[in-house]
Each structure stands twice: as structure tokens, then as C-alpha cells.
PDB file of N, CA, C and O in Angstrom:
ATOM      1  N   UNK O 283       0.852  -1.170   0.000  1.00 70.00           N
ATOM      2  CA  UNK O 283       0.000   0.000   0.000  1.00 70.00           C
ATOM      3  C   UNK O 283       0.897   1.231   0.000  1.00 70.00           C
ATOM      4  O   UNK O 283       1.861   1.311   0.747  1.00 70.00           O
ATOM      5  N   UNK O 284       0.587   2.175  -0.834  1.00 77.00           N
ATOM      6  CA  UNK O 284       1.304   3.440  -0.893  1.00 77.00           C
ATOM      7  C   UNK O 284       0.415   4.530  -0.320  1.00 77.00           C
ATOM      8  O   UNK O 284      -0.754   4.636  -0.692  1.00 77.00           O
ATOM      9  N   UNK O 285       0.951   5.317   0.591  1.00 81.00           N
ATOM     10  CA  UNK O 285       0.208   6.415   1.193  1.00 81.00           C
ATOM     11  C   UNK O 285       0.759   7.717   0.624  1.00 81.00           C
ATOM     12  O   UNK O 285       1.965   7.929   0.629  1.00 81.00           O
ATOM     13  N   UNK O 286      -0.129   8.580   0.115  1.00 82.00           N
ATOM     14  CA  UNK O 286       0.279   9.832  -0.502  1.00 82.00           C
ATOM     15  C   UNK O 286      -0.240  11.001   0.325  1.00 82.00           C
ATOM     16  O   UNK O 286      -1.416  11.025   0.703  1.00 82.00           O
ATOM     17  N   UNK O 287       0.648  11.936   0.621  1.00 87.00           N
ATOM     18  CA  UNK O 287       0.283  13.170   1.325  1.00 87.00           C
ATOM     19  C   UNK O 287       0.560  14.343   0.392  1.00 87.00           C
ATOM     20  O   UNK O 287       1.653  14.450  -0.151  1.00 87.00           O
ATOM     21  N   UNK O 288      -0.429  15.195   0.203  1.00 89.00           N
ATOM     22  CA  UNK O 288      -0.238  16.412  -0.573  1.00 89.00           C
ATOM     23  C   UNK O 288       0.314  17.480   0.363  1.00 89.00           C
ATOM     24  O   UNK O 288      -0.248  17.714   1.436  1.00 89.00           O
ATOM     25  N   UNK O 289       1.405  18.095   0.003  1.00 86.00           N
ATOM     26  CA  UNK O 289       2.055  19.058   0.888  1.00 86.00           C
ATOM     27  C   UNK O 289       1.465  20.456   0.797  1.00 86.00           C
ATOM     28  O   UNK O 289       1.978  21.383   1.411  1.00 86.00           O
ATOM     29  N   UNK O 290       0.358  20.609   0.069  1.00 85.00           N
ATOM     30  CA  UNK O 290      -0.291  21.920  -0.014  1.00 85.00           C
ATOM     31  C   UNK O 290      -1.408  22.076   1.018  1.00 85.00           C
ATOM     32  O   UNK O 290      -2.149  23.050   1.017  1.00 85.00           O
ATOM     33  N   UNK O 291      -1.565  21.091   1.925  1.00 82.00           N
ATOM     34  CA  UNK O 291      -2.577  21.167   2.970  1.00 82.00           C
ATOM     35  C   UNK O 291      -3.929  20.597   2.582  1.00 82.00           C
ATOM     36  O   UNK O 291      -4.827  20.529   3.418  1.00 82.00           O
ATOM     37  N   UNK O 292      -4.088  20.173   1.340  1.00 90.00           N
ATOM     38  CA  UNK O 292      -5.377  19.630   0.917  1.00 90.00           C
ATOM     39  C   UNK O 292      -5.468  18.144   1.249  1.00 90.00           C
ATOM     40  O   UNK O 292      -4.467  17.463   1.460  1.00 90.00           O
ATOM     41  N   UNK O 293      -6.705  17.647   1.321  1.00 90.00           N
ATOM     42  CA  UNK O 293      -6.946  16.234   1.617  1.00 90.00           C
ATOM     43  C   UNK O 293      -6.660  15.374   0.398  1.00 90.00           C
ATOM     44  O   UNK O 293      -6.844  15.807  -0.741  1.00 90.00           O
ATOM     45  N   UNK O 294      -6.252  14.164   0.654  1.00 91.00           N
ATOM     46  CA  UNK O 294      -6.138  13.145  -0.371  1.00 91.00           C
ATOM     47  C   UNK O 294      -6.988  11.977   0.100  1.00 91.00           C
ATOM     48  O   UNK O 294      -6.756  11.443   1.187  1.00 91.00           O
ATOM     49  N   UNK O 295      -8.004  11.596  -0.675  1.00 91.00           N
ATOM     50  CA  UNK O 295      -8.921  10.523  -0.291  1.00 91.00           C
ATOM     51  C   UNK O 295      -8.810   9.409  -1.318  1.00 91.00           C
ATOM     52  O   UNK O 295      -8.853   9.663  -2.529  1.00 91.00           O
ATOM     53  N   UNK O 296      -8.656   8.164  -0.825  1.00 86.00           N
ATOM     54  CA  UNK O 296      -8.512   7.017  -1.713  1.00 86.00           C
ATOM     55  C   UNK O 296      -9.003   5.772  -1.000  1.00 86.00           C
ATOM     56  O   UNK O 296      -9.233   5.788   0.201  1.00 86.00           O
ATOM     57  N   UNK O 297      -9.177   4.699  -1.764  1.00 88.00           N
ATOM     58  CA  UNK O 297      -9.682   3.446  -1.210  1.00 88.00           C
ATOM     59  C   UNK O 297      -8.689   2.325  -1.461  1.00 88.00           C
ATOM     60  O   UNK O 297      -7.966   2.342  -2.452  1.00 88.00           O
ATOM     61  N   UNK O 298      -8.676   1.354  -0.551  1.00 84.00           N
ATOM     62  CA  UNK O 298      -7.809   0.183  -0.695  1.00 84.00           C
ATOM     63  C   UNK O 298      -8.485  -1.014  -0.044  1.00 84.00           C
ATOM     64  O   UNK O 298      -9.185  -0.869   0.954  1.00 84.00           O
ATOM     65  N   UNK O 299      -8.279  -2.214  -0.594  1.00 85.00           N
ATOM     66  CA  UNK O 299      -8.842  -3.412   0.032  1.00 85.00           C
ATOM     67  C   UNK O 299      -8.115  -3.728   1.330  1.00 85.00           C
ATOM     68  O   UNK O 299      -6.932  -3.442   1.486  1.00 85.00           O
ATOM     69  N   UNK O 300      -8.847  -4.310   2.262  1.00 82.00           N
ATOM     70  CA  UNK O 300      -8.284  -4.693   3.555  1.00 82.00           C
ATOM     71  C   UNK O 300      -8.958  -5.979   4.012  1.00 82.00           C
ATOM     72  O   UNK O 300     -10.111  -6.226   3.686  1.00 82.00           O
ATOM     73  N   UNK O 301      -8.233  -6.776   4.776  1.00 81.00           N
ATOM     74  CA  UNK O 301      -8.791  -8.013   5.316  1.00 81.00           C
ATOM     75  C   UNK O 301      -9.236  -7.743   6.746  1.00 81.00           C
ATOM     76  O   UNK O 301      -8.470  -7.226   7.558  1.00 81.00           O
ATOM     77  N   UNK O 302     -10.497  -8.079   7.056  1.00 75.00           N
ATOM     78  CA  UNK O 302     -11.035  -7.852   8.396  1.00 75.00           C
ATOM     79  C   UNK O 302     -10.545  -8.942   9.349  1.00 75.00           C
ATOM     80  O   UNK O 302      -9.950  -9.936   8.925  1.00 75.00           O
ATOM     81  N   UNK O 303     -10.828  -8.763  10.640  1.00 77.00           N
ATOM     82  CA  UNK O 303     -10.439  -9.770  11.634  1.00 77.00           C
ATOM     83  C   UNK O 303     -11.100 -11.111  11.379  1.00 77.00           C
ATOM     84  O   UNK O 303     -10.564 -12.156  11.729  1.00 77.00           O
ATOM     85  N   UNK O 304     -12.267 -11.098  10.758  1.00 85.00           N
ATOM     86  CA  UNK O 304     -12.957 -12.362  10.464  1.00 85.00           C
ATOM     87  C   UNK O 304     -12.443 -13.013   9.182  1.00 85.00           C
ATOM     88  O   UNK O 304     -12.862 -14.108   8.832  1.00 85.00           O
ATOM     89  N   UNK O 305     -11.522 -12.343   8.485  1.00 86.00           N
ATOM     90  CA  UNK O 305     -10.945 -12.916   7.272  1.00 86.00           C
ATOM     91  C   UNK O 305     -11.619 -12.495   5.981  1.00 86.00           C
ATOM     92  O   UNK O 305     -11.209 -12.916   4.906  1.00 86.00           O
ATOM     93  N   UNK O 306     -12.674 -11.694   6.056  1.00 89.00           N
ATOM     94  CA  UNK O 306     -13.324 -11.228   4.836  1.00 89.00           C
ATOM     95  C   UNK O 306     -12.607  -9.980   4.321  1.00 89.00           C
ATOM     96  O   UNK O 306     -11.900  -9.296   5.055  1.00 89.00           O
ATOM     97  N   UNK O 307     -12.804  -9.705   3.049  1.00 88.00           N
ATOM     98  CA  UNK O 307     -12.184  -8.534   2.439  1.00 88.00           C
ATOM     99  C   UNK O 307     -13.184  -7.391   2.414  1.00 88.00           C
ATOM    100  O   UNK O 307     -14.354  -7.585   2.091  1.00 88.00           O
ATOM    101  N   UNK O 308     -12.710  -6.211   2.782  1.00 84.00           N
ATOM    102  CA  UNK O 308     -13.553  -5.014   2.765  1.00 84.00           C
ATOM    103  C   UNK O 308     -12.761  -3.885   2.122  1.00 84.00           C
ATOM    104  O   UNK O 308     -11.531  -3.908   2.104  1.00 84.00           O
ATOM    105  N   UNK O 309     -13.474  -2.921   1.600  1.00 87.00           N
ATOM    106  CA  UNK O 309     -12.816  -1.737   1.050  1.00 87.00           C
ATOM    107  C   UNK O 309     -12.766  -0.674   2.127  1.00 87.00           C
ATOM    108  O   UNK O 309     -13.786  -0.346   2.734  1.00 87.00           O
ATOM    109  N   UNK O 310     -11.582  -0.161   2.368  1.00 85.00           N
ATOM    110  CA  UNK O 310     -11.382   0.860   3.393  1.00 85.00           C
ATOM    111  C   UNK O 310     -11.078   2.175   2.702  1.00 85.00           C
ATOM    112  O   UNK O 310     -10.253   2.236   1.792  1.00 85.00           O
ATOM    113  N   UNK O 311     -11.764   3.224   3.120  1.00 89.00           N
ATOM    114  CA  UNK O 311     -11.516   4.562   2.579  1.00 89.00           C
ATOM    115  C   UNK O 311     -10.513   5.262   3.491  1.00 89.00           C
ATOM    116  O   UNK O 311     -10.680   5.303   4.702  1.00 89.00           O
ATOM    117  N   UNK O 312      -9.462   5.792   2.904  1.00 87.00           N
ATOM    118  CA  UNK O 312      -8.399   6.499   3.613  1.00 87.00           C
ATOM    119  C   UNK O 312      -8.449   7.983   3.310  1.00 87.00           C
ATOM    120  O   UNK O 312      -8.815   8.391   2.213  1.00 87.00           O
ATOM    121  N   UNK O 313      -8.052   8.764   4.280  1.00 91.00           N
ATOM    122  CA  UNK O 313      -7.933  10.213   4.099  1.00 91.00           C
ATOM    123  C   UNK O 313      -6.586  10.623   4.684  1.00 91.00           C
ATOM    124  O   UNK O 313      -6.263  10.259   5.820  1.00 91.00           O
ATOM    125  N   UNK O 314      -5.795  11.325   3.907  1.00 91.00           N
ATOM    126  CA  UNK O 314      -4.503  11.803   4.378  1.00 91.00           C
ATOM    127  C   UNK O 314      -4.420  13.311   4.211  1.00 91.00           C
ATOM    128  O   UNK O 314      -5.052  13.888   3.324  1.00 91.00           O
ATOM    129  N   UNK O 315      -3.647  13.927   5.097  1.00 93.00           N
ATOM    130  CA  UNK O 315      -3.468  15.377   5.051  1.00 93.00           C
ATOM    131  C   UNK O 315      -2.118  15.696   5.687  1.00 93.00           C
ATOM    132  O   UNK O 315      -1.707  15.039   6.645  1.00 93.00           O
ATOM    133  N   UNK O 316      -1.429  16.691   5.168  1.00 94.00           N
ATOM    134  CA  UNK O 316      -0.135  17.103   5.712  1.00 94.00           C
ATOM    135  C   UNK O 316      -0.134  18.613   5.892  1.00 94.00           C
ATOM    136  O   UNK O 316      -0.812  19.345   5.178  1.00 94.00           O
ATOM    137  N   UNK O 317       0.653  19.061   6.893  1.00 92.00           N
ATOM    138  CA  UNK O 317       0.844  20.502   7.057  1.00 92.00           C
ATOM    139  C   UNK O 317       2.187  20.738   7.709  1.00 92.00           C
ATOM    140  O   UNK O 317       2.727  19.875   8.409  1.00 92.00           O
ATOM    141  N   UNK O 318       2.735  21.894   7.458  1.00 92.00           N
ATOM    142  CA  UNK O 318       3.987  22.298   8.074  1.00 92.00           C
ATOM    143  C   UNK O 318       3.699  23.088   9.346  1.00 92.00           C
ATOM    144  O   UNK O 318       2.790  23.893   9.389  1.00 92.00           O
ATOM    145  N   UNK O 319       4.493  22.863  10.366  1.00 93.00           N
ATOM    146  CA  UNK O 319       4.455  23.634  11.610  1.00 93.00           C
ATOM    147  C   UNK O 319       5.898  24.063  11.866  1.00 93.00           C
ATOM    148  O   UNK O 319       6.665  23.333  12.499  1.00 93.00           O
ATOM    149  N   UNK O 320       6.279  25.212  11.327  1.00 93.00           N
ATOM    150  CA  UNK O 320       7.670  25.632  11.381  1.00 93.00           C
ATOM    151  C   UNK O 320       8.508  24.672  10.569  1.00 93.00           C
ATOM    152  O   UNK O 320       8.253  24.462   9.388  1.00 93.00           O
ATOM    153  N   UNK O 321       9.486  24.030  11.197  1.00 92.00           N
ATOM    154  CA  UNK O 321      10.343  23.069  10.496  1.00 92.00           C
ATOM    155  C   UNK O 321       9.840  21.637  10.633  1.00 92.00           C
ATOM    156  O   UNK O 321      10.449  20.719  10.101  1.00 92.00           O
ATOM    157  N   UNK O 322       8.737  21.433  11.355  1.00 95.00           N
ATOM    158  CA  UNK O 322       8.174  20.086  11.532  1.00 95.00           C
ATOM    159  C   UNK O 322       7.110  19.818  10.487  1.00 95.00           C
ATOM    160  O   UNK O 322       6.324  20.698  10.149  1.00 95.00           O
ATOM    161  N   UNK O 323       7.078  18.594   9.974  1.00 94.00           N
ATOM    162  CA  UNK O 323       6.039  18.156   9.048  1.00 94.00           C
ATOM    163  C   UNK O 323       5.075  17.274   9.827  1.00 94.00           C
ATOM    164  O   UNK O 323       5.487  16.309  10.470  1.00 94.00           O
ATOM    165  N   UNK O 324       3.784  17.627   9.789  1.00 94.00           N
ATOM    166  CA  UNK O 324       2.765  16.873  10.526  1.00 94.00           C
ATOM    167  C   UNK O 324       1.881  16.152   9.513  1.00 94.00           C
ATOM    168  O   UNK O 324       1.294  16.776   8.627  1.00 94.00           O
ATOM    169  N   UNK O 325       1.799  14.831   9.659  1.00 93.00           N
ATOM    170  CA  UNK O 325       1.025  13.985   8.754  1.00 93.00           C
ATOM    171  C   UNK O 325      -0.154  13.387   9.510  1.00 93.00           C
ATOM    172  O   UNK O 325       0.012  12.841  10.596  1.00 93.00           O
ATOM    173  N   UNK O 326      -1.342  13.489   8.923  1.00 92.00           N
ATOM    174  CA  UNK O 326      -2.553  12.919   9.501  1.00 92.00           C
ATOM    175  C   UNK O 326      -3.072  11.824   8.573  1.00 92.00           C
ATOM    176  O   UNK O 326      -3.105  12.004   7.355  1.00 92.00           O
ATOM    177  N   UNK O 327      -3.513  10.713   9.155  1.00 90.00           N
ATOM    178  CA  UNK O 327      -4.092   9.616   8.386  1.00 90.00           C
ATOM    179  C   UNK O 327      -5.329   9.117   9.122  1.00 90.00           C
ATOM    180  O   UNK O 327      -5.274   8.863  10.323  1.00 90.00           O
ATOM    181  N   UNK O 328      -6.447   8.993   8.419  1.00 90.00           N
ATOM    182  CA  UNK O 328      -7.699   8.451   8.971  1.00 90.00           C
ATOM    183  C   UNK O 328      -8.207   7.386   8.023  1.00 90.00           C
ATOM    184  O   UNK O 328      -7.946   7.425   6.832  1.00 90.00           O
ATOM    185  N   UNK O 329      -8.984   6.427   8.555  1.00 85.00           N
ATOM    186  CA  UNK O 329      -9.678   5.508   7.659  1.00 85.00           C
ATOM    187  C   UNK O 329     -11.039   5.143   8.228  1.00 85.00           C
ATOM    188  O   UNK O 329     -11.344   5.444   9.383  1.00 85.00           O
ATOM    189  N   UNK O 330     -11.848   4.509   7.404  1.00 79.00           N
ATOM    190  CA  UNK O 330     -13.219   4.186   7.797  1.00 79.00           C
ATOM    191  C   UNK O 330     -13.275   3.035   8.790  1.00 79.00           C
ATOM    192  O   UNK O 330     -14.336   2.715   9.299  1.00 79.00           O
ATOM    193  N   UNK O 331     -12.132   2.410   9.091  1.00 73.00           N
ATOM    194  CA  UNK O 331     -12.079   1.361  10.106  1.00 73.00           C
ATOM    195  C   UNK O 331     -11.825   1.971  11.486  1.00 73.00           C
ATOM    196  O   UNK O 331     -11.463   1.286  12.426  1.00 73.00           O
ATOM    197  N   UNK O 332     -12.017   3.280  11.609  1.00 73.00           N
ATOM    198  CA  UNK O 332     -11.894   4.035  12.861  1.00 73.00           C
ATOM    199  C   UNK O 332     -10.454   4.124  13.370  1.00 73.00           C
ATOM    200  O   UNK O 332     -10.223   4.268  14.560  1.00 73.00           O
ATOM    201  N   UNK O 333      -9.494   4.056  12.478  1.00 83.00           N
ATOM    202  CA  UNK O 333      -8.096   4.231  12.847  1.00 83.00           C
ATOM    203  C   UNK O 333      -7.662   5.647  12.490  1.00 83.00           C
ATOM    204  O   UNK O 333      -8.002   6.153  11.424  1.00 83.00           O
ATOM    205  N   UNK O 334      -6.912   6.270  13.386  1.00 90.00           N
ATOM    206  CA  UNK O 334      -6.364   7.602  13.138  1.00 90.00           C
ATOM    207  C   UNK O 334      -4.898   7.594  13.561  1.00 90.00           C
ATOM    208  O   UNK O 334      -4.549   7.004  14.582  1.00 90.00           O
ATOM    209  N   UNK O 335      -4.053   8.264  12.766  1.00 91.00           N
ATOM    210  CA  UNK O 335      -2.654   8.329  13.111  1.00 91.00           C
ATOM    211  C   UNK O 335      -2.135   9.736  12.836  1.00 91.00           C
ATOM    212  O   UNK O 335      -2.516  10.360  11.844  1.00 91.00           O
ATOM    213  N   UNK O 336      -1.274  10.226  13.737  1.00 93.00           N
ATOM    214  CA  UNK O 336      -0.621  11.519  13.549  1.00 93.00           C
ATOM    215  C   UNK O 336       0.875  11.296  13.704  1.00 93.00           C
ATOM    216  O   UNK O 336       1.334  10.771  14.711  1.00 93.00           O
ATOM    217  N   UNK O 337       1.627  11.666  12.684  1.00 94.00           N
ATOM    218  CA  UNK O 337       3.086  11.615  12.733  1.00 94.00           C
ATOM    219  C   UNK O 337       3.614  13.032  12.692  1.00 94.00           C
ATOM    220  O   UNK O 337       3.202  13.827  11.835  1.00 94.00           O
ATOM    221  N   UNK O 338       4.526  13.358  13.601  1.00 96.00           N
ATOM    222  CA  UNK O 338       5.200  14.651  13.602  1.00 96.00           C
ATOM    223  C   UNK O 338       6.665  14.362  13.307  1.00 96.00           C
ATOM    224  O   UNK O 338       7.358  13.731  14.122  1.00 96.00           O
ATOM    225  N   UNK O 339       7.133  14.780  12.122  1.00 96.00           N
ATOM    226  CA  UNK O 339       8.491  14.515  11.689  1.00 96.00           C
ATOM    227  C   UNK O 339       9.356  15.748  11.903  1.00 96.00           C
ATOM    228  O   UNK O 339       8.958  16.855  11.523  1.00 96.00           O
ATOM    229  N   UNK O 340      10.521  15.537  12.502  1.00 97.00           N
ATOM    230  CA  UNK O 340      11.473  16.621  12.683  1.00 97.00           C
ATOM    231  C   UNK O 340      12.868  16.079  12.408  1.00 97.00           C
ATOM    232  O   UNK O 340      13.140  14.885  12.581  1.00 97.00           O
ATOM    233  N   UNK O 341      13.754  16.968  11.966  1.00 94.00           N
ATOM    234  CA  UNK O 341      15.109  16.564  11.619  1.00 94.00           C
ATOM    235  C   UNK O 341      16.090  17.524  12.252  1.00 94.00           C
ATOM    236  O   UNK O 341      15.927  18.740  12.158  1.00 94.00           O
ATOM    237  N   UNK O 342      17.079  16.992  12.936  1.00 91.00           N
ATOM    238  CA  UNK O 342      18.106  17.836  13.532  1.00 91.00           C
ATOM    239  C   UNK O 342      19.299  17.017  13.959  1.00 91.00           C
ATOM    240  O   UNK O 342      19.165  15.865  14.368  1.00 91.00           O
ATOM    241  N   UNK O 343      20.490  17.589  13.828  1.00 88.00           N
ATOM    242  CA  UNK O 343      21.739  16.928  14.220  1.00 88.00           C
ATOM    243  C   UNK O 343      21.898  15.550  13.577  1.00 88.00           C
ATOM    244  O   UNK O 343      22.334  14.598  14.219  1.00 88.00           O
ATOM    245  N   UNK O 344      21.470  15.425  12.322  1.00 89.00           N
ATOM    246  CA  UNK O 344      21.612  14.163  11.604  1.00 89.00           C
ATOM    247  C   UNK O 344      20.633  13.080  12.018  1.00 89.00           C
ATOM    248  O   UNK O 344      20.806  11.923  11.680  1.00 89.00           O
ATOM    249  N   UNK O 345      19.589  13.452  12.755  1.00 94.00           N
ATOM    250  CA  UNK O 345      18.615  12.478  13.253  1.00 94.00           C
ATOM    251  C   UNK O 345      17.203  12.855  12.810  1.00 94.00           C
ATOM    252  O   UNK O 345      16.794  14.005  12.945  1.00 94.00           O
ATOM    253  N   UNK O 346      16.480  11.879  12.269  1.00 95.00           N
ATOM    254  CA  UNK O 346      15.064  12.041  11.946  1.00 95.00           C
ATOM    255  C   UNK O 346      14.270  11.464  13.110  1.00 95.00           C
ATOM    256  O   UNK O 346      14.476  10.315  13.510  1.00 95.00           O
ATOM    257  N   UNK O 347      13.376  12.269  13.676  1.00 97.00           N
ATOM    258  CA  UNK O 347      12.529  11.825  14.782  1.00 97.00           C
ATOM    259  C   UNK O 347      11.076  11.880  14.335  1.00 97.00           C
ATOM    260  O   UNK O 347      10.634  12.876  13.770  1.00 97.00           O
ATOM    261  N   UNK O 348      10.346  10.800  14.599  1.00 96.00           N
ATOM    262  CA  UNK O 348       8.918  10.734  14.287  1.00 96.00           C
ATOM    263  C   UNK O 348       8.173  10.464  15.590  1.00 96.00           C
ATOM    264  O   UNK O 348       8.366   9.423  16.213  1.00 96.00           O
ATOM    265  N   UNK O 349       7.360  11.423  16.003  1.00 96.00           N
ATOM    266  CA  UNK O 349       6.483  11.233  17.166  1.00 96.00           C
ATOM    267  C   UNK O 349       5.140  10.771  16.618  1.00 96.00           C
ATOM    268  O   UNK O 349       4.478  11.514  15.898  1.00 96.00           O
ATOM    269  N   UNK O 350       4.737   9.542  16.941  1.00 93.00           N
ATOM    270  CA  UNK O 350       3.538   8.937  16.354  1.00 93.00           C
ATOM    271  C   UNK O 350       2.480   8.700  17.423  1.00 93.00           C
ATOM    272  O   UNK O 350       2.734   8.077  18.446  1.00 93.00           O
ATOM    273  N   UNK O 351       1.281   9.208  17.161  1.00 93.00           N
ATOM    274  CA  UNK O 351       0.121   8.947  18.002  1.00 93.00           C
ATOM    275  C   UNK O 351      -0.902   8.189  17.193  1.00 93.00           C
ATOM    276  O   UNK O 351      -1.231   8.594  16.075  1.00 93.00           O
ATOM    277  N   UNK O 352      -1.403   7.071  17.711  1.00 89.00           N
ATOM    278  CA  UNK O 352      -2.368   6.246  17.002  1.00 89.00           C
ATOM    279  C   UNK O 352      -3.608   6.055  17.860  1.00 89.00           C
ATOM    280  O   UNK O 352      -3.501   5.731  19.036  1.00 89.00           O
ATOM    281  N   UNK O 353      -4.780   6.290  17.281  1.00 87.00           N
ATOM    282  CA  UNK O 353      -6.055   6.022  17.932  1.00 87.00           C
ATOM    283  C   UNK O 353      -6.791   4.989  17.109  1.00 87.00           C
ATOM    284  O   UNK O 353      -6.829   5.070  15.890  1.00 87.00           O
ATOM    285  N   UNK O 354      -7.370   4.017  17.796  1.00 80.00           N
ATOM    286  CA  UNK O 354      -8.090   2.940  17.120  1.00 80.00           C
ATOM    287  C   UNK O 354      -9.080   2.339  18.104  1.00 80.00           C
ATOM    288  O   UNK O 354      -9.008   2.644  19.286  1.00 80.00           O
ATOM    289  N   UNK O 355      -9.971   1.488  17.633  1.00 78.00           N
ATOM    290  CA  UNK O 355     -10.803   0.780  18.596  1.00 78.00           C
ATOM    291  C   UNK O 355      -9.888  -0.012  19.533  1.00 78.00           C
ATOM    292  O   UNK O 355      -8.969  -0.678  19.085  1.00 78.00           O
ATOM    293  N   UNK O 356     -10.079   0.117  20.802  1.00 78.00           N
ATOM    294  CA  UNK O 356      -9.158  -0.499  21.765  1.00 78.00           C
ATOM    295  C   UNK O 356      -8.167   0.553  22.239  1.00 78.00           C
ATOM    296  O   UNK O 356      -8.407   1.750  22.128  1.00 78.00           O
ATOM    297  N   UNK O 357      -7.024   0.113  22.745  1.00 83.00           N
ATOM    298  CA  UNK O 357      -6.076   1.076  23.319  1.00 83.00           C
ATOM    299  C   UNK O 357      -5.398   1.943  22.256  1.00 83.00           C
ATOM    300  O   UNK O 357      -5.091   1.484  21.172  1.00 83.00           O
ATOM    301  N   UNK O 358      -5.185   3.199  22.598  1.00 86.00           N
ATOM    302  CA  UNK O 358      -4.431   4.106  21.749  1.00 86.00           C
ATOM    303  C   UNK O 358      -2.961   4.016  22.143  1.00 86.00           C
ATOM    304  O   UNK O 358      -2.633   3.609  23.258  1.00 86.00           O
ATOM    305  N   UNK O 359      -2.087   4.370  21.229  1.00 91.00           N
ATOM    306  CA  UNK O 359      -0.657   4.271  21.511  1.00 91.00           C
ATOM    307  C   UNK O 359       0.074   5.543  21.111  1.00 91.00           C
ATOM    308  O   UNK O 359      -0.375   6.284  20.235  1.00 91.00           O
ATOM    309  N   UNK O 360       1.201   5.774  21.750  1.00 94.00           N
ATOM    310  CA  UNK O 360       2.122   6.844  21.386  1.00 94.00           C
ATOM    311  C   UNK O 360       3.511   6.231  21.324  1.00 94.00           C
ATOM    312  O   UNK O 360       3.863   5.392  22.164  1.00 94.00           O
ATOM    313  N   UNK O 361       4.279   6.633  20.337  1.00 95.00           N
ATOM    314  CA  UNK O 361       5.626   6.102  20.196  1.00 95.00           C
ATOM    315  C   UNK O 361       6.517   7.169  19.581  1.00 95.00           C
ATOM    316  O   UNK O 361       6.044   8.064  18.882  1.00 95.00           O
ATOM    317  N   UNK O 362       7.792   7.074  19.868  1.00 96.00           N
ATOM    318  CA  UNK O 362       8.772   7.950  19.246  1.00 96.00           C
ATOM    319  C   UNK O 362       9.767   7.065  18.493  1.00 96.00           C
ATOM    320  O   UNK O 362      10.352   6.140  19.072  1.00 96.00           O
ATOM    321  N   UNK O 363       9.904   7.340  17.206  1.00 94.00           N
ATOM    322  CA  UNK O 363      10.838   6.593  16.352  1.00 94.00           C
ATOM    323  C   UNK O 363      12.005   7.517  16.036  1.00 94.00           C
ATOM    324  O   UNK O 363      11.791   8.676  15.649  1.00 94.00           O
ATOM    325  N   UNK O 364      13.230   7.034  16.164  1.00 96.00           N
ATOM    326  CA  UNK O 364      14.411   7.849  15.907  1.00 96.00           C
ATOM    327  C   UNK O 364      15.310   7.126  14.922  1.00 96.00           C
ATOM    328  O   UNK O 364      15.628   5.941  15.107  1.00 96.00           O
ATOM    329  N   UNK O 365      15.705   7.841  13.870  1.00 95.00           N
ATOM    330  CA  UNK O 365      16.564   7.277  12.838  1.00 95.00           C
ATOM    331  C   UNK O 365      17.798   8.151  12.693  1.00 95.00           C
ATOM    332  O   UNK O 365      17.694   9.362  12.551  1.00 95.00           O
ATOM    333  N   UNK O 366      18.971   7.504  12.725  1.00 94.00           N
ATOM    334  CA  UNK O 366      20.229   8.227  12.550  1.00 94.00           C
ATOM    335  C   UNK O 366      20.973   7.623  11.371  1.00 94.00           C
ATOM    336  O   UNK O 366      20.940   6.398  11.169  1.00 94.00           O
ATOM    337  N   UNK O 367      21.643   8.452  10.624  1.00 82.00           N
ATOM    338  CA  UNK O 367      22.419   7.986   9.491  1.00 82.00           C
ATOM    339  C   UNK O 367      23.650   7.248  10.016  1.00 82.00           C
ATOM    340  O   UNK O 367      24.341   7.722  10.910  1.00 82.00           O
ATOM    341  N   UNK O 368      23.902   6.063   9.465  1.00 76.00           N
ATOM    342  CA  UNK O 368      25.065   5.270   9.881  1.00 76.00           C
ATOM    343  C   UNK O 368      26.335   5.999   9.471  1.00 76.00           C
ATOM    344  O   UNK O 368      26.405   6.615   8.408  1.00 76.00           O
ATOM    345  N   UNK O 369      27.331   5.932  10.318  1.00 68.00           N
ATOM    346  CA  UNK O 369      28.608   6.611  10.042  1.00 68.00           C
ATOM    347  C   UNK O 369      29.483   5.772   9.151  1.00 68.00           C
ATOM    348  O   UNK O 369      29.565   4.642   9.193  1.00 68.00           O
TER     349      UNK O 369
END
């Protein structure tokens, strides 16, 4: 699956097949949106399966940091992902 974010602040809406917990196939509608907040890029993703995700990307001192918040049926999660270029 490829996720596309338009960097002009407009929504991008598309559909993709997904397998449900019961094993049946359903079509899920996705909505993505991006915006800049200073030097941080904020990405929003929603779908009709009641999942929402927010990624805040920042780059500094050779490190990419992604602060990710996920809401879904059941427990929500927060995580920080850090990527550094190998020397």
C-alpha cells in the first residue's frame, strides 16, 4: 500500500482493500493530510475502520525523529521513532 500526502494542505482521499479480523475482504476509505508547523512536518491519516494516526516529523543533528500517536478501537498508543544515518 502506498500512502500519498499532498504538501499543499489539501486532503487526499482514496480506497484500498483490507482483510477484516474475520478474514473477509472489505474496502477501506483512507484520508490523508499534511501541514507544516515551522520546520516540523505533521502527517494525519484516517480511515473508515476508525483508525487515526498523527506523525510529527522533525530533523536535527543528523537524526530524523517521528512522534507517532495512534487512535483505534481499543487502546491508543504513542511512540517515538528515531533514525540516525550510519557513520
